[in-house]
mmCIF file of C-alpha atoms and ligand atoms in Angstrom:
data_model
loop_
_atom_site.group_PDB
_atom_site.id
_atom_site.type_symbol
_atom_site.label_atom_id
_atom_site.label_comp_id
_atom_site.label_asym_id
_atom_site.label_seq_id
_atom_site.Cartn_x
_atom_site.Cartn_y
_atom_site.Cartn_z
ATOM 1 C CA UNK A 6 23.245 -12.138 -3.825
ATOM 2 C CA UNK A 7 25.114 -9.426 -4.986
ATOM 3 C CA UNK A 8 26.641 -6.527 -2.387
ATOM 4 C CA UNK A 9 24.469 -3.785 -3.976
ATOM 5 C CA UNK A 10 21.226 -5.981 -3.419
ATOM 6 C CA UNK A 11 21.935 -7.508 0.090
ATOM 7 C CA UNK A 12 22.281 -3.566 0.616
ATOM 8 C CA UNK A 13 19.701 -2.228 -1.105
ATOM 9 C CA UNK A 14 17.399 -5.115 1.039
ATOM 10 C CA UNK A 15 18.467 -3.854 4.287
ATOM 11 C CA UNK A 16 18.545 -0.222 3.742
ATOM 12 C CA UNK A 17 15.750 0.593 6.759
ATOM 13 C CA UNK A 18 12.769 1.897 5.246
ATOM 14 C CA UNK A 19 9.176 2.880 5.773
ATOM 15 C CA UNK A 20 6.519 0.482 3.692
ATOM 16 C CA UNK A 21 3.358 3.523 2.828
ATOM 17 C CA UNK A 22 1.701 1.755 0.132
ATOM 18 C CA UNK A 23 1.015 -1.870 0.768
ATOM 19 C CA UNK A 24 -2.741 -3.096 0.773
ATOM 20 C CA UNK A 25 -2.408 -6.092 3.034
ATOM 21 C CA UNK A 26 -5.036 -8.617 1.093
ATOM 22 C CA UNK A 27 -2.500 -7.431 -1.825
ATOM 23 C CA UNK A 28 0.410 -9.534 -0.114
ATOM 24 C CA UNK A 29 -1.992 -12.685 0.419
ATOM 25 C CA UNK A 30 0.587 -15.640 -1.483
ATOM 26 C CA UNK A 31 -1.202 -18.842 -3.307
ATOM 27 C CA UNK A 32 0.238 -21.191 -0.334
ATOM 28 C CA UNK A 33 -1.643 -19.013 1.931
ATOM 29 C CA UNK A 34 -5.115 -18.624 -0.312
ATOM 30 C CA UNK A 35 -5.141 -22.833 -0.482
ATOM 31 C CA UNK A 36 -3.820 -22.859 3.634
ATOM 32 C CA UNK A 37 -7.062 -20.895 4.333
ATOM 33 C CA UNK A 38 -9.987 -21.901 1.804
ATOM 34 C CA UNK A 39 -8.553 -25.647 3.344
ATOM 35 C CA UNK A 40 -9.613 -24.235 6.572
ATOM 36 C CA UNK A 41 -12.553 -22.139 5.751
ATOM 37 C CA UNK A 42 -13.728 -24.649 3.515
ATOM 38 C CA UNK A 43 -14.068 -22.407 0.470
ATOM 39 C CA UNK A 44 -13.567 -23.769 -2.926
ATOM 40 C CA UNK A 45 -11.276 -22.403 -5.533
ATOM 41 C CA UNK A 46 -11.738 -22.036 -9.191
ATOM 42 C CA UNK A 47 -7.913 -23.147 -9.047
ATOM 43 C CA UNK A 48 -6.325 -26.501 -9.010
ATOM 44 C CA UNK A 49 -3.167 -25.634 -7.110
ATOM 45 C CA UNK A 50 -0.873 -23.158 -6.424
ATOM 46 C CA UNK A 51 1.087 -23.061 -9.509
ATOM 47 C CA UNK A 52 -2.316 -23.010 -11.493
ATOM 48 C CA UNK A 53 -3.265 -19.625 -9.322
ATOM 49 C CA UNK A 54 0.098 -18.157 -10.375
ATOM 50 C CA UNK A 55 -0.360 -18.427 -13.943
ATOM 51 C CA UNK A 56 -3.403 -16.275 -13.780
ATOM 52 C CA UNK A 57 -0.989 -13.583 -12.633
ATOM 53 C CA UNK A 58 -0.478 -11.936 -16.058
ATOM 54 C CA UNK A 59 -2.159 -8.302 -15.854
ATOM 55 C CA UNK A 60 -3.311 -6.679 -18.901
ATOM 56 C CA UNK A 61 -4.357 -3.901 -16.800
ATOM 57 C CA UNK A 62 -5.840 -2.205 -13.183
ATOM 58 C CA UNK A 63 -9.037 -3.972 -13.737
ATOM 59 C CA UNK A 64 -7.592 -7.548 -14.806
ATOM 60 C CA UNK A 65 -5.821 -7.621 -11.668
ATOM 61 C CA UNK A 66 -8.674 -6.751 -8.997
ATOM 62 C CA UNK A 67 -11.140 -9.314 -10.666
ATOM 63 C CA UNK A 68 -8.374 -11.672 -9.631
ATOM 64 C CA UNK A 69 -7.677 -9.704 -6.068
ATOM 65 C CA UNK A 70 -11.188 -10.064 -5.261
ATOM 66 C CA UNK A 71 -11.417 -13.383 -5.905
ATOM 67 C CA UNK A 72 -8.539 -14.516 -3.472
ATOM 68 C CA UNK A 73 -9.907 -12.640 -0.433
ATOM 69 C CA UNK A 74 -12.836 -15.273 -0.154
ATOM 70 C CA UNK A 75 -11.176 -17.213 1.449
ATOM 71 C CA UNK A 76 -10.578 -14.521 4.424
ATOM 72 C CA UNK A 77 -13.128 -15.146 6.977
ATOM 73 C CA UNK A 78 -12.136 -14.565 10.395
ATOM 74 C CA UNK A 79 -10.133 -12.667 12.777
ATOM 75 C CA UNK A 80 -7.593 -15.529 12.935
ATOM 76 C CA UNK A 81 -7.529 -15.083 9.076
ATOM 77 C CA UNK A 82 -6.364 -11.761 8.747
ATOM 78 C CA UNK A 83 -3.894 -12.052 11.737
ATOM 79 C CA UNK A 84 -2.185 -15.010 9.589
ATOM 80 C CA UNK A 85 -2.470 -12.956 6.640
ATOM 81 C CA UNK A 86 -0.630 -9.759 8.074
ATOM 82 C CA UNK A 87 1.572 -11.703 10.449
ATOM 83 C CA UNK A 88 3.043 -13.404 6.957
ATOM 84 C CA UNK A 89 3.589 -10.233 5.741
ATOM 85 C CA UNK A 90 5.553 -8.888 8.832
ATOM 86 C CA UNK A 91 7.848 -12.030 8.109
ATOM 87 C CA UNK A 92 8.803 -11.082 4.988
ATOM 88 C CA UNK A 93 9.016 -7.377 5.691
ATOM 89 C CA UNK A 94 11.735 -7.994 7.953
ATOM 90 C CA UNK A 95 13.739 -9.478 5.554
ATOM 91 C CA UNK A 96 13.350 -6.705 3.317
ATOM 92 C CA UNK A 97 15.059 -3.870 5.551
ATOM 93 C CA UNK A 98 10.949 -2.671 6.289
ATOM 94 C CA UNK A 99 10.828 -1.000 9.986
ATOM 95 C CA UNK A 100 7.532 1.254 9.898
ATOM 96 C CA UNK A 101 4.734 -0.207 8.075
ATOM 97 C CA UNK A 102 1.267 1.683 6.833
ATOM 98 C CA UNK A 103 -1.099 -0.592 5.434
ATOM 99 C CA UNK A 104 -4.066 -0.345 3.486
ATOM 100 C CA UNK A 105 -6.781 -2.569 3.830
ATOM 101 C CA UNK A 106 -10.405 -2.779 2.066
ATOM 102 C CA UNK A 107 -13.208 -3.360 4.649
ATOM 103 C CA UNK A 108 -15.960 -2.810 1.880
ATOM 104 C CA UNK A 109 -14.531 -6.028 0.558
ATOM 105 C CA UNK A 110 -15.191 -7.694 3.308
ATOM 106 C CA UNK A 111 -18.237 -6.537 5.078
ATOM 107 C CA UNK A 112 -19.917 -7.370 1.793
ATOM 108 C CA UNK A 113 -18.938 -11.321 1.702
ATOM 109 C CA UNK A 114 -20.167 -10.866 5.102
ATOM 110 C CA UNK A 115 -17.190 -10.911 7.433
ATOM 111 C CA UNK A 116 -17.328 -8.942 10.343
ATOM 112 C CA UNK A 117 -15.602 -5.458 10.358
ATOM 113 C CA UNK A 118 -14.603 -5.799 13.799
ATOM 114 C CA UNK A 119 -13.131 -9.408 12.709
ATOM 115 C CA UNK A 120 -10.832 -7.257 10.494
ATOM 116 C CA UNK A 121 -10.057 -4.541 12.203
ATOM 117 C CA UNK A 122 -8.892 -6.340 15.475
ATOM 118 C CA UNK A 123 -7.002 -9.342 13.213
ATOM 119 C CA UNK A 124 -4.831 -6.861 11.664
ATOM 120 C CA UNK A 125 -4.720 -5.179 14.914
ATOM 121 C CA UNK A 126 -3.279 -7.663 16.363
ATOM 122 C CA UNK A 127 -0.294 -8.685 14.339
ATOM 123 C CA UNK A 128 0.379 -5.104 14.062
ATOM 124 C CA UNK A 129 0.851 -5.211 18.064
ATOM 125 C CA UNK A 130 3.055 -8.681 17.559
ATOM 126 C CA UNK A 131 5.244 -7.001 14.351
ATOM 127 C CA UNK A 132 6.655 -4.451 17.220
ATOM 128 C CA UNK A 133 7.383 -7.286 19.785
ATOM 129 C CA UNK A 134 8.568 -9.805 17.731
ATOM 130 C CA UNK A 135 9.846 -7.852 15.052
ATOM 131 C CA UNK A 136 10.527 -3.859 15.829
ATOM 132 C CA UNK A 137 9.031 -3.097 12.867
ATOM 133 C CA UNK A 138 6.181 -0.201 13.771
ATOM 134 C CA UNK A 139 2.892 0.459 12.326
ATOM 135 C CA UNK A 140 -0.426 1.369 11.565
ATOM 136 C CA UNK A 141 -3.635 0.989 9.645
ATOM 137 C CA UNK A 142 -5.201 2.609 6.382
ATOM 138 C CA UNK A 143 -8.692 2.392 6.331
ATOM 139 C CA UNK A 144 -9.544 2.376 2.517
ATOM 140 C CA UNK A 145 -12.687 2.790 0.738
ATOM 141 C CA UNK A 146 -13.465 1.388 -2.557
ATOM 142 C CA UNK A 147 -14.098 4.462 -5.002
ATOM 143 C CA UNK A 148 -15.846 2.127 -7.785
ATOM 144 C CA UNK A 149 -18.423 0.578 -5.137
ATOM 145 C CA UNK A 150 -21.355 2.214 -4.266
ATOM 146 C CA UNK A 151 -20.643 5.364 -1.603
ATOM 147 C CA UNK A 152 -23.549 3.742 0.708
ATOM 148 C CA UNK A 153 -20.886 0.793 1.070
ATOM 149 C CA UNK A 154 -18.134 3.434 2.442
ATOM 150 C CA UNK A 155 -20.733 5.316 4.606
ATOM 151 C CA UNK A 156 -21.856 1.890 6.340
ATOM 152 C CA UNK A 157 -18.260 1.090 7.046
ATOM 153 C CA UNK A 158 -17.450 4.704 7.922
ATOM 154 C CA UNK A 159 -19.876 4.859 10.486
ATOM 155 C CA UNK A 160 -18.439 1.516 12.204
ATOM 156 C CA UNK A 161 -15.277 2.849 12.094
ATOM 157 C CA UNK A 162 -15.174 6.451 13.460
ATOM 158 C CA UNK A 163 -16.564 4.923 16.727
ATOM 159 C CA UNK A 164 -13.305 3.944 17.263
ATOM 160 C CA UNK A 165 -10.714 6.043 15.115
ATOM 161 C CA UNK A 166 -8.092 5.321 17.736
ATOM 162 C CA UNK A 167 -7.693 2.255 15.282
ATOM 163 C CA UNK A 168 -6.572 4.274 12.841
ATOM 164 C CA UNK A 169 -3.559 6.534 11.294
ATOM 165 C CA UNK A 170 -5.462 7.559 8.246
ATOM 166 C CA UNK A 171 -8.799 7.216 5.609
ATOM 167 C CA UNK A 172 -7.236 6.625 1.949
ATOM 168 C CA UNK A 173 -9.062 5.633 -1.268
ATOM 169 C CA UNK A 174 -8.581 3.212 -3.903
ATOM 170 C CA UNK A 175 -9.389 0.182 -6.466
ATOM 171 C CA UNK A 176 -10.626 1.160 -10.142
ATOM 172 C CA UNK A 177 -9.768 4.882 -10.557
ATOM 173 C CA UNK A 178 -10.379 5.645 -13.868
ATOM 174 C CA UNK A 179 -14.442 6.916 -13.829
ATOM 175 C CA UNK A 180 -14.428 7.325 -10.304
ATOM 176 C CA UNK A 181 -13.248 10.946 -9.218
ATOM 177 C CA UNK A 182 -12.551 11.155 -5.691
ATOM 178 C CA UNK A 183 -15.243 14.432 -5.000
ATOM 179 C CA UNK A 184 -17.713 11.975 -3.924
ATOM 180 C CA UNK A 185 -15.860 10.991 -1.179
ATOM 181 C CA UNK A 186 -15.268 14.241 0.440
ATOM 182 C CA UNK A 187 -17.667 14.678 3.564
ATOM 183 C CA UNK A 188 -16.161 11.040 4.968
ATOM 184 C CA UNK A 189 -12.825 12.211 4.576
ATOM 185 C CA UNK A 190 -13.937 15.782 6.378
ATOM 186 C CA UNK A 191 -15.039 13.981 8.961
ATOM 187 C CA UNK A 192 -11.885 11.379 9.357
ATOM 188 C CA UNK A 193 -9.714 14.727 9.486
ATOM 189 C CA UNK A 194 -11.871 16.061 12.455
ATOM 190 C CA UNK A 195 -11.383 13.235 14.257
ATOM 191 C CA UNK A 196 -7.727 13.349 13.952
ATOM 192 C CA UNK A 197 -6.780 11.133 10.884
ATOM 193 C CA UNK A 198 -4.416 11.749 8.609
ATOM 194 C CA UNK A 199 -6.133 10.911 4.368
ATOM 195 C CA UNK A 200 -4.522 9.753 1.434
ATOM 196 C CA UNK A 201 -5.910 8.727 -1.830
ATOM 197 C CA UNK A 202 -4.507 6.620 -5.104
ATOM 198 C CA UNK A 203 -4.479 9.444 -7.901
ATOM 199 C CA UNK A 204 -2.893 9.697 -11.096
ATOM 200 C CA UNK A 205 -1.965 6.055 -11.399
ATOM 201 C CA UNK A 206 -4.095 5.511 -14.259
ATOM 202 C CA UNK A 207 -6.360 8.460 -13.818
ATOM 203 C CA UNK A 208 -5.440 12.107 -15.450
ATOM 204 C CA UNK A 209 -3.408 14.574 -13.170
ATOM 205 C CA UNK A 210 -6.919 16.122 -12.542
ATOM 206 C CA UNK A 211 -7.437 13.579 -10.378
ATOM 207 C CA UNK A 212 -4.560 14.182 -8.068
ATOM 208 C CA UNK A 213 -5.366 18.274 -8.199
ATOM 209 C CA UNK A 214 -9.312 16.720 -7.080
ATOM 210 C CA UNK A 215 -7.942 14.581 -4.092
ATOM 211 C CA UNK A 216 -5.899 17.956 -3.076
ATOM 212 C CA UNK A 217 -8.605 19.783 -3.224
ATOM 213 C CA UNK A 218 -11.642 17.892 -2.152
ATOM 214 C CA UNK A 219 -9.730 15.045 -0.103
ATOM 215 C CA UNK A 220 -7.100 17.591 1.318
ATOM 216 C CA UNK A 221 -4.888 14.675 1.078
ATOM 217 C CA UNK A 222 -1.490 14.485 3.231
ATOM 218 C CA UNK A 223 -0.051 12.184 0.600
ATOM 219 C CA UNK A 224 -0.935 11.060 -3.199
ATOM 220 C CA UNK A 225 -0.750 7.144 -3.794
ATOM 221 C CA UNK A 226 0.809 6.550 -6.942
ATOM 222 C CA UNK A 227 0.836 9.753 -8.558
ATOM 223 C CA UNK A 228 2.859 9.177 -11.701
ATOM 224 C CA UNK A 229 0.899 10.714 -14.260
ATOM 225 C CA UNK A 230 1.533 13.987 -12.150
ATOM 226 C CA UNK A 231 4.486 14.602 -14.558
ATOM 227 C CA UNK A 232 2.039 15.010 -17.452
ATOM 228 C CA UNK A 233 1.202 18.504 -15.653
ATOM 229 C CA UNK A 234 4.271 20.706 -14.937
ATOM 230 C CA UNK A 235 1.524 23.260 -12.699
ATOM 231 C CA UNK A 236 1.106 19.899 -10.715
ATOM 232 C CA UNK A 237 4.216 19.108 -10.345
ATOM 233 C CA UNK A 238 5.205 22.592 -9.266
ATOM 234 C CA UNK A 239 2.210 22.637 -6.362
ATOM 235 C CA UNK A 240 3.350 18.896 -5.077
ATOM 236 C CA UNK A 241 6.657 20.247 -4.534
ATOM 237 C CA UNK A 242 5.881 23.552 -2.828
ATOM 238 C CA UNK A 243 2.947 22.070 -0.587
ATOM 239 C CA UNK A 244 5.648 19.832 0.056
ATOM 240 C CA UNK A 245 3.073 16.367 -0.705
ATOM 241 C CA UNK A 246 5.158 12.822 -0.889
ATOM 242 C CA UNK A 247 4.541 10.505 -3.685
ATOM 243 C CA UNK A 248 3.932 6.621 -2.672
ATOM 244 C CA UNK A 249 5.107 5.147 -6.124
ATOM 245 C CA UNK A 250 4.829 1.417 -6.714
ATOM 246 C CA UNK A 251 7.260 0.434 -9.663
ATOM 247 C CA UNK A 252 6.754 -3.009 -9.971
ATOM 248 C CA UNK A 253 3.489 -2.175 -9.790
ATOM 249 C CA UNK A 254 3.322 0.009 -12.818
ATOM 250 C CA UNK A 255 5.123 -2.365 -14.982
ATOM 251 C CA UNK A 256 2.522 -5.426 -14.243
ATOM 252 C CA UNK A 257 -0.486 -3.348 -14.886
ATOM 253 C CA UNK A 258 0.728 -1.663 -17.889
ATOM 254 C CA UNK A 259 0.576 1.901 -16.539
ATOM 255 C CA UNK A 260 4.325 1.658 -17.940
ATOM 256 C CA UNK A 261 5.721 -0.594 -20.073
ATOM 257 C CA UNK A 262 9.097 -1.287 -18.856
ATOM 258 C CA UNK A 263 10.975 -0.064 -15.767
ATOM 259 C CA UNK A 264 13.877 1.303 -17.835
ATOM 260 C CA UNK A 265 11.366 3.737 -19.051
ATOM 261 C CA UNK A 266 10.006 4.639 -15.684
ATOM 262 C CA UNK A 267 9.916 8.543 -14.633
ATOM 263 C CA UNK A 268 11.126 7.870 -11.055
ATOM 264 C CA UNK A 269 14.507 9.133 -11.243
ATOM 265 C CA UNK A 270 12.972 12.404 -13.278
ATOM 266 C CA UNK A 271 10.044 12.620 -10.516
ATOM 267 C CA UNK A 272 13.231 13.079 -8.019
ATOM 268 C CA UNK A 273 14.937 15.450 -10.199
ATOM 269 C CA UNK A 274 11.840 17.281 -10.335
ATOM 270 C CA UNK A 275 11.663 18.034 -6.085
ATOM 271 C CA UNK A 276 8.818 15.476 -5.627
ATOM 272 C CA UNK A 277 9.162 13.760 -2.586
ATOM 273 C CA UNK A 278 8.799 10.023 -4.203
ATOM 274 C CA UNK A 279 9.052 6.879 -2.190
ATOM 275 C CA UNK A 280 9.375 3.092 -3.132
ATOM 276 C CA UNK A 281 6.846 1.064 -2.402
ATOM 277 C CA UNK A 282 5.675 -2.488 -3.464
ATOM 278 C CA UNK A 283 1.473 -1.574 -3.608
ATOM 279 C CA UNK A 284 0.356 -5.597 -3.863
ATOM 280 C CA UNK A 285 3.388 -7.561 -3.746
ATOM 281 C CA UNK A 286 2.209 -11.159 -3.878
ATOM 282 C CA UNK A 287 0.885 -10.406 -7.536
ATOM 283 C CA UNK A 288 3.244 -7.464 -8.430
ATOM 284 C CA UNK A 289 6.424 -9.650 -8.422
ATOM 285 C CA UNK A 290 8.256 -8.605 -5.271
ATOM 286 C CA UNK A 291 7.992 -7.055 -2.000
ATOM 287 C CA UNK A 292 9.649 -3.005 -1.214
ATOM 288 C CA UNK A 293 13.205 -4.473 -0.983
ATOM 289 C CA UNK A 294 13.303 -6.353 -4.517
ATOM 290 C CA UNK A 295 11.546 -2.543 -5.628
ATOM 291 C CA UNK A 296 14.713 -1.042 -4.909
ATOM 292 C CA UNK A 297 16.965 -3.725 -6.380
ATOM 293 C CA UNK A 298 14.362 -3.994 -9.677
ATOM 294 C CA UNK A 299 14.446 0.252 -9.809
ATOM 295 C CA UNK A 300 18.756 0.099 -9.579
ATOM 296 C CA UNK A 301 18.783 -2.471 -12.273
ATOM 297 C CA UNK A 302 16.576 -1.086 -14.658
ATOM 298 C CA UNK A 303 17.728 3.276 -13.617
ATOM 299 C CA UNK A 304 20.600 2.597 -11.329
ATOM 300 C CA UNK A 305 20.142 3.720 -7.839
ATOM 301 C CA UNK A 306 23.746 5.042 -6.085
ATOM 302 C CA UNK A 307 24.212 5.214 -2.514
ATOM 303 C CA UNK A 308 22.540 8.439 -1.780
ATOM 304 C CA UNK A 309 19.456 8.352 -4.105
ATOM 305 C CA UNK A 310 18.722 5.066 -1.907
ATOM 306 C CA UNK A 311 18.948 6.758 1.250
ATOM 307 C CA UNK A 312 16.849 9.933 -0.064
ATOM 308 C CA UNK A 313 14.677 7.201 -1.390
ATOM 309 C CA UNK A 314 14.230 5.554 1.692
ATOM 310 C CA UNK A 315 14.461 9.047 3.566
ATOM 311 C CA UNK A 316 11.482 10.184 1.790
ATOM 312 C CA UNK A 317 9.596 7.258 3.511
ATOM 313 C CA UNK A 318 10.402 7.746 6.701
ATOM 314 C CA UNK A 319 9.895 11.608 6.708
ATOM 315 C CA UNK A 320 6.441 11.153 4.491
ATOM 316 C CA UNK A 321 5.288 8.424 7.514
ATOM 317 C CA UNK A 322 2.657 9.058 9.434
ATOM 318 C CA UNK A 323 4.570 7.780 12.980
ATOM 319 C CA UNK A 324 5.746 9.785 15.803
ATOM 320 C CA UNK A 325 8.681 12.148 15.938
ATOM 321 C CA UNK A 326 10.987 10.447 17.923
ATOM 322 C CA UNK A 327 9.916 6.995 16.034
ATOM 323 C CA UNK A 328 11.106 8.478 12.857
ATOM 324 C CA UNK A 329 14.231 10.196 14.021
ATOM 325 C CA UNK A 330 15.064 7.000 15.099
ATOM 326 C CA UNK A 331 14.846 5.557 11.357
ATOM 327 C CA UNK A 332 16.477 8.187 10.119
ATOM 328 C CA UNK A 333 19.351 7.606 11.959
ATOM 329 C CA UNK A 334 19.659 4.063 10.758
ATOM 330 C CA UNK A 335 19.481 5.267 7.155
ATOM 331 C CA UNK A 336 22.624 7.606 7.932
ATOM 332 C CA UNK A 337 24.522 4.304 9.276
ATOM 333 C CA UNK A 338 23.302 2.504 6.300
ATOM 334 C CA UNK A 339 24.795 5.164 4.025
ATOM 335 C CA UNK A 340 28.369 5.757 6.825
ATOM 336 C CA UNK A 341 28.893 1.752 5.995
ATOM 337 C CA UNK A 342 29.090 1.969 2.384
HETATM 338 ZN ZN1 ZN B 23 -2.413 0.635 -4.358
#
C-alpha cells in the first residue's frame, strides 16, 4: 500500500452516512439465510456479486431489499453491525452515525425492538472493544406508504433515548420530503437531531423542501445543490454540512466518473462536505478507500484531508468533549506528515 493510502486510511474520521443493511457482504447474506433458513435466488457468493452492476438508485434497492431477508433477529443485526465495526476500524472510522430502515423490517415481520436493541448492542461493544463512538439514525422510507413511518414512529418515540436523529431516504425522485414533516416536528421536540437524503438524484428543490419542511441539521448527499448558486449560498451561511458519498455517485450513475465529481468545487464553494461511503458492501469500498478513490481520481493534499475529515467530526452529532477529542487526532494526523 502506498504512504498516501495507508494515510489517507487512518486519518481519524467521523462515518455520517452509512445505512448499516447497506454494509451487509455476500459471505454474510449466505452465513445468515444458512441460519435463518431463507433461500436465495443466488447460487453463491460470487453469483450475488455479479448482480452488483447499478444502472441507477432504483436498480440498486431492488437488490438491497432483497438481501435484508435474510435479517431476522436481534442476533442478526448485532452480527451485521458488529462486522461493520471491524472493518471501520481499519479504515481510520472513530465516531459512527448509522442509518438504518425499520420500515424494511417491520414489514417482513421482524420485530422493531429486535432491531433496535441488535444494533444497540454492537454499538455499546464498538466503544469497548473498539473506541470507535456512535449512534443511531432512525430512517423512514419516503417511497413507502407514510402509514408505514407513522406505525414505526410511534414505536419509536417511546423510547427516543435510542436515538441521535430521524433522517429520510430510499427512492427520492417523486417523493418530496413535505409529507414527512409532522414526524420529524415531533422527533425535534423530543430532542432529536433530523437529516434527510436530498439532491442526490432529486432537483435542488428538494434540499430547499427538507430545509424548510424537515428543518434538517444536515443534507445527505446533496450534490445537485451546485445546480442552484441561491442554494449553495444559504447552505453555506446557515452553516448546513453535506454527507457526500462518492463512490456512491459513480455506481448509481448520479455521476459518471469520479474525475468529474464536484467535490473539490463543493469545498471551494464554503460547503461543509464530508466523505462518506453511503452502502459500502455494494458501492465498492468502505469511507477509507472514499478518500483514497477521491485523491486518485481529484487529488486530495494533506490539508483538504484533514478539512475533509474535520468537516465530519464538527458536522457529528456526538458530544463536545467527544469531538474535541477527534479533532485533536486529526491535527496529529496532519503534525506527522
Ligand atoms: Zn444513503
Amino acid at each position: 500500500m502506498s504512504v498516501t493510502k495507508s494515510r489517507l486510511i487512518q486519518l481519524p474520521k467521523a462515518e455520517l452516512h452509512l445505512h448499516i443493511e447497506g454494509t451487509l457482504e455476500p459471505e454474510l447474506v449466505f452465513k445468515l439465510a444458512r441460519r435463518n433458513g431463507v433461500e436465495l435466488p443466488y447460487r453463491d457468493e460470487s453469483d450475488l456479486s455479479q448482480q452488483y452492476a447499478f444502472e441507477n438508485l432504483q436498480s440498486f434497492l431492488n437488490l438491497y431489499y432483497e438481501c435484508m431477508a435474510v435479517l431476522r433477529t436481534r442476533e442478526d443485526f448485532a452480527d451485521l453491525a458488529r462486522s461493520y465495526f471491524a472493518k471501520a476500524k481499519e479504515q481510520g472510522v472513530r465516531h459512527v452515525e448509522m442509518f438504518f430502515d425499520p420500515q424494511a423490517h417491520v414489514s417482513r415481520g421482524v420485530d422493531f425492538d429486535e432491531v433496535v436493541e441488535g444494533l444497540h448492542q454492537a454499538i455499546g461493544e464498538a466503544w469497548t472493544e473498539h473506541g470507535i463512538s456512535g449512534g443511531l439514525i432512525l430512517s423512514f422510507l419516503r417511497d413507502e406508504p407514510l402509514e408505514t413511518a407513522q406505525d414505526v414512529w410511534s414505536k419509536a418515540k417511546e423510547r427516543p433515548e435510542r436515538f441521535v436523529a430521524v433522517g429520510l431516504d430510499s427512492a427520492e425522485v417523486g417523493f418530496p420530503p413535505g409529507p414527512f414533516a409532522p414526524i420529524f416536528a415531533e422527533a425535534r421536540a423530543l430532542g432529536l437531531r433530523a437529516v434527510a437524503h436530498a439532491g442526490e438524484e432529486g432537483p435542488p428543490s428538494y434540499i430547499n423542501g427538507a430545509l424548510d419542511a424537515l428543518k434538517v441539521d444536515r443534507i445527505d448527499h446533496g450534490i445537485r445543490a451546485m445546480e442552484d448558486p441561491e442554494l449553495v449560498r444559504r447552505l453555506v451561511r446557515d452553516a448546513v454540512p453535506l454527507t457526500v458519498c462518492p463512490l456512491s455517485n459513480v455506481r448509481l450513475g448520479c455521476v459518471q466518473d469520479l474525475a468529474d465529481h464536484g467535490l473539490l468545487a463543493m469545498l471551494d464553494e464554503g460547503l461543509i462536505v464530508t466523505v462518506n461511503s453511503d452502502d459500502p458492501a455494494y458501492f465498492g469500498g468502505y469511507v477509507g478507500d472514499n478518500f483514497v478513490a477521491v485523491d486518485s481520481a481529484l487529488g486530495l493534499d494533506d490539508a483538504t484531508a484533514a478539512q475533509l475529515a474535520r468537516n465530519s467530526i464538527r458536522a457529528a452529532f456526538a458530544p463536545t468533549d467527544r469531538k474535541q477529542a477527534l479533532l485533536e487526532l486529526i491535527d496529529q494526523w496532519e503534525g506527522a506528515a
